[in-house]
Amino acid sequence: MEEVRIGVYVCNCGTNIAKVVDCDAICASLSKMPNVAVARTYKYMCSTPGQEMIVEDIRKNNLNRVVVAACSPRMHERTFRKALQTAGINPYFFEMANIREQCSWVHENEETATAKAEALTRAAILRVAHHEPLENLYADMCPSTLVLGGGIAGLSAALELAESGHPVFLVEKTDRLGGNLARVDLTAPHLYSARDLLTDRIARVRANPYVQLMLESELKSLSGFVGNFTAIVGAAKKNGDPHKEHVLEVGSVVVCTGYKEFDAGRVTHFGYGKLPNVVTSFEFEKMLREGNIRTKEGRIPEYFAIVHCVGSRSRDFHGYCSRVCCMTALKYAHEIKSAIPNSYVSDLYIDMHAFGKGHEDFYRGSSEAKTLFLMYGKNEHPVIKRAQPGEESEMLIEVNEQLSGETIEIPADMVILMVGMEARSESGDVARLVNISQDKDGWYIESHPKLDPVATTTEGIFIAGTCAAPKDIPDTVAQARAAAARILGRIAKQKIEIDAVFAEVDEDLCSGCRVCNSLCPYSAVEFDEEKKRSRVNSALCKACGACVAACPSCAIKARHFTDRQIFAQIEGVLR
Amino acid sequence: MSPEKLQIALYWGAACGGCDVAVLDTNEFILDVAAAADIRLWPIAVDGKYKDVEKMQDGELDAAFYNGAVRNSENEHIARLLRQKSKILVAFGSCSHMGGIPGLANFTSKDKILDTAYLNNPSIEPGNKTVPVPETKIGDDETLDIPEFYDQVYKLDDVVDVDYYLPGCPPAPHQVKAVLLAVVKGELPPKGSVVGAADFAVCEDCKREKKEKKVTRFYRPWEIIQDPTQCLMDQGILCLGPATRSGCGVRCPDTGQGCRGCYGPLPGVVDHGAKSLSAVASIVDGKTPEEIRGILKGIPDFAAIAYRFGAPASLMKRNEKQ
Amino acid sequence: MSFEPKIVGFLCNWCSYAGADLAGTSRIQYPANVRVIRVMCSARIDPTFVLKALRDGADGVLICGCHPGDCHYTEGNYKALRRYELLKQTLCAFGIEEARVRLEWVSASEGQVFAEVVTDMTEKIRALGPSRFRVEQENASQPVHQEVTK
């Protein structure tokens, strides 16, 4: 066997690592390990000169293994694998030690952090010696896409794909397209009509021969792998023929299932459900769309109050900001003033979040239009009560105004509660069907929050719009089209690369006991009745290793996560 | 003693005698062995004294077969002696291979064993306070020695270098015969090999039909009417066949008992019990800790089942807390 | 010198390892006693790994996976749980204190939870003292059981 020659690179990451970890000392100590041919530190290993250093060392010093101790492999493993490829050696002859996220960023004591970083790097060195060269596999890329959800996100993604000439199955649970946006009147800050935004898109979707529209339908199951999924779509639960199911072959899935509004009834102190003219933002949108702003009693209200952050930014309900409510509230102030010029609008907010393009101007415009802005404390809340008969308004709102420091009472005939967004109740079911994760609030988790915001941890499944987190229309549309762009890129290549990391059965060692057969979530482990052997379909395998750990004959090998590699790592961290 | 004949020795350490019987179970073949070889030591069958072995030249024996675990100082002494005097040392049977049944003592302690055997046992005279000790003074200048009972049980290669391992409790006679023949013919594999056994699991040789496995309840063999054509595990009867080397001739599963694992782990397995554990737990069909524990309750004393023949060979070796 | 526990952590790639990374990006401090080995799924964790880590001198082993129902591989964490339940019995038979081997669910968004688990486990093992294999190892001052990787 070829002599193992390892290059070890300890990254300073500017001062991110070097300020707590003594990188030079680690290098000096580890350079004495057997098989370590080169050991260096550098300011930023991921930079071009950093990568070039590795490439040059591989060529000059005949390195055949590389260890980089730096950030998380989830960050830069691919970067460095590419560098190995550039230098002409197999990219899997690489191992990363995570000495930033899991060391320098979480420990302050230099001595213990350095010892830990050294142990992690040592483990990587011992492990990499056992690495084997692996080649990626290729599979065909099915050019059809399944889009779940017919809101603005789903419409945008579907159009992007279909107008490029690729088939789209657009699945919508309800009997109409448009999603939550179809319930909105105008949009902030430009006051474009939501109806206009949607009708054009819906017409294009309906007219496009590449879109197969499936209303009142939902995904029942999804199997297969990126480029080669089989989806079963059937009638949505409550309506339609439950036996009518379509089997669809798709290459990718875009999940655009959106959000649901927070149930204002959960907040007791605003009197929602008891006071007839306390309404939610969506109920008010309906009045705006109908051009008929009236109290329950049929009067035209004079005093309006808008309350922000209902269900959002709250200890009791959702901790997060729903992002669109502030500007929507200002939009209401505009629309009220233009519909009922003599009305008075009070806007009760915690902080005014006007972060988007044109939002600050919109806020200023609202102030100039004589909206009364009142700030209330984050963990306090305005109290809404019925006014005494004979008062000029129907309700009174008591608020501890933060800027003046005074408790004041304002009149209101209609109170609009700006209800936040929350994950849909069935979002967990969808997550399980397409195998993606949710965060603590139920939002779908992206592959990387900054660098890969529309992909998920399951290859071929993308997320766009408010199913991933509250966001406004431009962000939603951008995400939907970004997901479509990612898919189009793959369709253009026609082939998709399948990770070389999967399990494989050594037929000579397998005894056909079938312990592993029921363990695979993807049914990748098959039993050959003729040979009485189990085998793994590598295209279906997603490398979890459940069968590997279970195999009592050690007949199943987890490529790149072999027993031997992990044993070496255990020895390394403990030595 | 004849110089052209093979010089061999057989010995029992901490053993039940079953291994020696397995040698005898080769029937008339044993006569061929006796014809081809000088048996210089075999306590159960032929004469031969320790002091005769001590007088041998180093390497004078061609092969020594040691069965039984190393449990006391006498076992260790003879193990070292045979190693020194023999060209080849074969660990014969599960006890010398992995610790065997005596190795179960590693789940308890020397003190507890002595207590049960000599002090607190319904079958001993009440009030007995006598426990064997290595040295007992008799009169002024005489001492009576018995071997020292060790704190734990060792497998043979914990004590001496071993050339070959012949597994089984006891090894199947046809395997004993094959190995003895290989020794006679000098057709042995590389040092360190397991001999007289297959490199695949018992399931390979087991004729029962295997299906996908999911166990919702474990049964002891007497608790259920078995289907003799179906895999025992599929019927909820614990069987270590998937984790155990074949070579025995599927002795236990063929009689309706789960494989007990006496042939030891498969090549590449570091810890037989851990692998058995992983396989068995993998097919338990429960999702909550309570549900899983409920199903696992059907297996009494899993550790002793998984390490029935190999506690001393396990990574954990013994329970030191006892 | 005071006793510093050595803990080997086996973390699944998708939830727990990401959670540990999040603890880093959030700069949540925790004791440096845990050394993490990444596996794709908690179901990859062969009980042998745990025993091997203990045998090689780990004072504790931490297994982390996705929360039940949230496994990237659908049900890998249940497989880890099943093995853990049986492993606990086995370790008990070998006299290994229960606190030394721990299974925890840590999601990708639970950096704080990861830090708390490590902190708590480190304290509990510190109170328990070194494992017998570590004591043996330090007395023998040589690596134990290297032969398994030959």
Coordinates of N, CA, C and O in Angstrom, one line a residue, chain A residues 13 16-17 21 69-76 96-107 116 120 448 451, chain C residues 17-30 36 111 114:
Chain A
C13 N -8.3 31.5 11.3 CA -9.6 32.2 11.0 C -9.5 33.6 11.5 O -10.3 34.1 12.3
N16 N -10.5 34.5 15.0 CA -11.6 33.7 15.5 C -11.2 32.5 16.2 O -11.8 32.1 17.2
I17 N -10.2 31.8 15.7 CA -9.7 30.6 16.3 C -8.4 31.0 17.2 O -8.3 30.6 18.3
V21 N -7.1 29.6 20.7 CA -6.4 28.3 20.5 C -5.0 28.7 20.0 O -4.8 29.5 19.1
A69 N -7.9 21.9 10.1 CA -8.6 22.2 11.4 C -9.0 23.7 11.3 O -8.2 24.6 11.2
A70 N -10.3 23.9 11.3 CA -10.8 25.2 11.0 C -12.2 25.3 11.6 O -12.5 25.0 12.7
C71 N -13.1 25.8 10.7 CA -14.5 25.9 11.1 C -15.3 24.6 11.0 O -14.6 23.5 10.8
S72 N -16.6 24.6 11.0 CA -17.4 23.4 10.9 C -17.3 22.8 9.5 O -17.3 23.5 8.5
P73 N -17.2 21.5 9.4 CA -17.2 20.9 8.1 C -18.5 21.2 7.3 O -18.5 21.2 6.1
R74 N -19.5 21.6 8.0 CA -20.8 21.9 7.4 C -20.6 23.3 6.6 O -21.4 23.6 5.8
M75 N -19.5 24.0 7.0 CA -19.2 25.2 6.3 C -18.3 25.0 5.1 O -18.6 25.5 4.0
H76 N -17.2 24.4 5.3 CA -16.2 24.4 4.3 C -15.6 23.1 3.8 O -14.6 23.0 3.1
M96 N -11.9 17.2 8.2 CA -11.9 18.5 8.9 C -12.1 18.4 10.4 O -12.8 17.5 10.8
A97 N -11.3 19.2 11.1 CA -11.5 19.2 12.6 C -12.2 20.6 12.9 O -11.7 21.6 12.4
N98 N -13.3 20.5 13.6 CA -14.1 21.7 13.9 C -13.6 22.3 15.1 O -14.0 22.0 16.2
I99 N -12.6 23.3 14.9 CA -12.0 23.9 16.1 C -12.5 25.4 16.3 O -12.0 26.1 17.1
R100 N -13.5 25.7 15.5 CA -14.1 27.1 15.7 C -15.5 27.0 16.3 O -15.6 27.2 17.5
E101 N -16.5 26.6 15.6 CA -17.8 26.5 16.1 C -17.9 25.6 17.4 O -18.6 25.9 18.3
Q102 N -17.1 24.5 17.4 CA -17.2 23.6 18.5 C -15.9 23.7 19.4 O -15.7 22.8 20.2
C103 N -15.2 24.8 19.3 CA -14.1 25.0 20.2 C -13.8 26.5 20.5 O -14.2 26.9 21.6
S104 N -13.2 27.2 19.6 CA -12.7 28.6 20.0 C -13.9 29.5 20.3 O -13.8 30.4 21.1
W105 N -15.0 29.2 19.7 CA -16.2 30.1 19.9 C -17.0 29.7 21.2 O -17.8 30.5 21.6
V106 N -16.7 28.6 21.7 CA -17.5 28.2 22.9 C -16.6 28.0 24.2 O -17.2 27.7 25.2
H107 N -15.3 28.2 24.0 CA -14.5 28.1 25.2 C -13.6 29.3 25.3 O -13.1 29.9 24.4
K116 N -8.2 20.8 23.6 CA -9.4 20.2 22.9 C -9.1 20.3 21.4 O -9.4 19.3 20.6
L120 N -9.1 17.1 18.8 CA -10.0 17.0 17.6 C -9.1 16.9 16.3 O -9.5 16.1 15.4
H448 N -28.8 26.1 4.9 CA -28.0 27.0 5.6 C -28.7 28.3 5.6 O -29.2 28.8 4.6
L451 N -26.3 31.0 3.6 CA -25.7 30.7 2.3 C -26.6 29.7 1.4 O -26.3 29.6 0.2
Chain C
Y17 N -25.3 17.9 15.6 CA -24.0 18.6 15.2 C -24.3 20.0 14.8 O -23.6 20.9 15.1
A18 N -25.4 20.2 14.0 CA -25.8 21.6 13.7 C -26.1 22.4 14.9 O -25.8 23.6 15.0
G19 N -26.8 21.8 15.9 CA -27.1 22.4 17.1 C -25.8 22.9 17.9 O -25.7 24.0 18.4
A20 N -24.8 22.0 17.9 CA -23.5 22.3 18.5 C -22.8 23.4 17.7 O -22.2 24.3 18.3
D21 N -23.0 23.4 16.4 CA -22.4 24.5 15.6 C -23.1 25.8 16.0 O -22.5 26.9 16.1
L22 N -24.4 25.7 16.2 CA -25.2 26.9 16.5 C -24.8 27.5 17.9 O -24.7 28.7 18.0
A23 N -24.5 26.6 18.8 CA -24.0 27.1 20.1 C -22.7 27.9 19.8 O -22.5 28.9 20.5
G24 N -21.9 27.5 18.8 CA -20.7 28.2 18.5 C -21.0 29.6 17.9 O -20.5 30.6 18.3
T25 N -21.8 29.6 16.8 CA -22.1 30.8 16.2 C -22.8 31.8 17.2 O -22.7 33.0 17.1
S26 N -23.6 31.2 18.2 CA -24.2 32.1 19.2 C -23.3 32.4 20.3 O -23.6 33.1 21.3
R27 N -22.0 31.9 20.3 CA -21.0 32.1 21.3 C -21.5 31.7 22.7 O -21.3 32.4 23.7
I28 N -22.2 30.6 22.8 CA -22.7 30.1 24.1 C -21.6 29.3 24.7 O -21.1 28.3 24.1
Q29 N -21.1 29.7 25.8 CA -19.9 29.0 26.4 C -20.4 27.7 27.2 O -21.4 27.7 27.8
Y30 N -19.5 26.7 27.1 CA -19.7 25.5 27.8 C -18.4 24.8 28.1 O -17.4 25.2 27.4
V36 N -16.3 16.0 20.1 CA -17.4 15.5 19.2 C -16.9 14.7 18.1 O -15.9 15.0 17.4
G111 N -28.9 25.2 20.1 CA -27.5 25.5 20.6 C -27.4 25.6 22.1 O -26.5 25.0 22.8
F114 N -27.7 22.2 23.7 CA -26.5 21.4 23.7 C -25.5 21.9 24.7 O -24.9 21.1 25.5

